[in-house]
Amino acid sequence: EYLVKTHHGTVLVAVFGDQDKPALITYPDLALNHISCFQGLFFCPEASSLLLHNFCIYHISPPGHEFGAPPICPDGFMPSVDDLADQIVEMKYRQRVLGLILISPLCRAPSWTEWLLNK
């Protein structure tokens, strides 16, 4: 695990696998960390062995979401969604990022509201 300082706060990065392999970066949903958000995917033996065989996995935890973090002060600086996204860009190898695919492991079937918004 590494603590990485960015302009928008310090983030914890947990690294699993061979760092010479292509990077697979995870970023948890609001109020979750990489374990609570992605444990269903990475504790599945088939998925875990396939992913670790082909990728180096970098789990990025937003400020205040790592284990043992102090409570986030409501009067303090609260990063916006844009600030949180900028943290990923500020990582050391940002020039090597070729694309971004956003997938929520907590998704369910789309609702009628979502369907109407996409029309």
Short mmCIF file of C-alpha atoms in Angstrom, two decimals:
data_model
loop_
_atom_site.label_atom_id
_atom_site.label_comp_id
_atom_site.label_asym_id
_atom_site.label_seq_id
_atom_site.Cartn_x
_atom_site.Cartn_y
_atom_site.Cartn_z
CA GLU A 1 0.00 0.00 0.00
CA TYR A 2 1.19 3.50 -0.85
CA LEU A 3 0.06 6.93 0.30
CA VAL A 4 0.06 9.32 -2.66
CA LYS A 5 -0.25 13.07 -2.10
CA THR A 6 -2.31 14.99 -4.66
CA HIS A 7 -3.55 18.58 -4.83
CA HIS A 8 -6.93 17.28 -3.62
CA GLY A 9 -5.75 15.23 -0.63
CA THR A 10 -3.81 12.08 0.15
CA VAL A 11 -5.07 8.84 -1.34
CA LEU A 12 -4.23 5.27 -0.43
CA VAL A 13 -3.25 2.99 -3.32
CA ALA A 14 -3.17 -0.77 -2.76
CA VAL A 15 -1.23 -2.65 -5.46
CA PHE A 16 -1.77 -6.33 -6.32
CA GLY A 17 0.10 -8.24 -8.99
CA ASP A 18 3.06 -7.77 -11.30
CA GLN A 19 3.65 -4.05 -11.93
CA ASP A 20 5.06 -4.82 -15.39
CA LYS A 21 1.60 -5.94 -16.57
CA PRO A 22 -1.10 -3.54 -17.85
CA ALA A 23 -2.80 -1.57 -15.08
CA LEU A 24 -6.36 -2.17 -13.97
CA ILE A 25 -7.40 0.72 -11.72
CA THR A 26 -10.36 0.51 -9.37
CA TYR A 27 -11.98 3.44 -7.58
CA PRO A 28 -14.81 2.64 -5.15
CA ASP A 29 -18.24 4.15 -5.00
CA LEU A 30 -19.12 6.85 -2.47
CA ALA A 31 -18.61 5.85 1.20
CA LEU A 32 -16.89 2.58 0.24
CA ASN A 33 -13.29 1.41 0.03
CA HIS A 34 -11.81 -1.09 -2.40
CA ILE A 35 -12.59 -4.07 -0.20
CA SER A 36 -16.22 -3.21 0.54
CA CYS A 37 -16.88 -2.23 -3.08
CA PHE A 38 -15.02 -4.89 -5.05
CA GLN A 39 -14.78 -7.90 -2.73
CA GLY A 40 -17.50 -9.74 -4.66
CA LEU A 41 -15.43 -9.52 -7.83
CA PHE A 42 -11.97 -10.13 -6.43
CA PHE A 43 -12.93 -12.89 -3.98
CA CYS A 44 -14.42 -14.93 -6.83
CA PRO A 45 -11.57 -17.41 -7.58
CA GLU A 46 -12.13 -17.50 -11.34
CA ALA A 47 -12.26 -13.73 -11.77
CA SER A 48 -9.42 -13.10 -9.35
CA SER A 49 -7.01 -15.53 -11.01
CA LEU A 50 -7.92 -14.24 -14.49
CA LEU A 51 -7.48 -10.60 -13.51
CA LEU A 52 -4.24 -11.12 -11.56
CA HIS A 53 -2.83 -13.24 -14.39
CA ASN A 54 -3.37 -10.46 -16.93
CA PHE A 55 -3.21 -7.19 -14.98
CA CYS A 56 -1.60 -5.36 -12.10
CA ILE A 57 -4.50 -4.10 -10.00
CA TYR A 58 -4.29 -0.66 -8.40
CA HIS A 59 -7.04 0.01 -5.86
CA ILE A 60 -7.32 3.76 -5.20
CA SER A 61 -9.18 4.78 -2.05
CA PRO A 62 -10.49 8.35 -1.80
CA PRO A 63 -9.36 10.50 1.15
CA GLY A 64 -10.90 9.32 4.40
CA HIS A 65 -12.05 5.96 3.01
CA GLU A 66 -9.06 3.83 4.01
CA PHE A 67 -9.16 1.60 7.10
CA GLY A 68 -8.37 3.52 10.27
CA ALA A 69 -8.98 6.91 8.68
CA PRO A 70 -10.23 9.63 11.02
CA PRO A 71 -13.80 10.82 10.49
CA ILE A 72 -14.23 13.37 7.72
CA CYS A 73 -14.97 16.75 9.27
CA PRO A 74 -18.17 18.23 7.82
CA ASP A 75 -16.67 21.73 8.14
CA GLY A 76 -13.50 20.75 6.30
CA PHE A 77 -12.75 20.56 2.60
CA MET A 78 -15.00 18.08 0.83
CA PRO A 79 -13.66 17.14 -2.60
CA SER A 80 -16.12 17.32 -5.46
CA VAL A 81 -16.57 14.49 -7.94
CA ASP A 82 -14.30 16.42 -10.32
CA ASP A 83 -11.66 16.70 -7.57
CA LEU A 84 -11.85 12.95 -6.96
CA ALA A 85 -11.44 12.26 -10.67
CA ASP A 86 -8.48 14.65 -10.81
CA GLN A 87 -6.75 12.54 -8.15
CA ILE A 88 -6.52 9.66 -10.60
CA VAL A 89 -5.03 11.92 -13.27
CA GLU A 90 -2.40 13.20 -10.82
CA MET A 91 -0.93 9.74 -10.26
CA LYS A 92 2.65 9.15 -11.33
CA TYR A 93 2.01 7.43 -14.67
CA ARG A 94 -0.92 9.51 -15.91
CA GLN A 95 0.62 9.72 -19.39
CA ARG A 96 0.18 5.94 -19.67
CA VAL A 97 -3.59 6.04 -19.13
CA LEU A 98 -5.14 5.12 -22.46
CA GLY A 99 -8.79 5.07 -21.50
CA LEU A 100 -11.34 4.91 -18.73
CA ILE A 101 -14.21 2.48 -18.34
CA LEU A 102 -16.59 3.19 -15.48
CA ILE A 103 -18.38 0.16 -14.08
CA SER A 104 -20.27 0.00 -10.83
CA PRO A 105 -20.28 -3.44 -9.22
CA LEU A 106 -23.43 -2.40 -7.37
CA CYS A 107 -25.51 -1.85 -10.51
CA ARG A 108 -28.81 -3.53 -11.05
CA ALA A 109 -31.12 -3.65 -14.04
CA PRO A 110 -31.81 -0.20 -15.53
CA SER A 111 -34.98 1.48 -14.37
CA TRP A 112 -37.62 3.12 -16.55
CA THR A 113 -36.26 6.50 -15.47
CA GLU A 114 -32.81 5.62 -16.78
CA TRP A 115 -34.32 4.33 -20.01
CA LEU A 116 -36.30 7.56 -20.50
CA LEU A 117 -33.26 9.74 -19.78
CA ASN A 118 -31.33 7.94 -22.51
CA LYS A 119 -34.05 8.52 -25.13
#
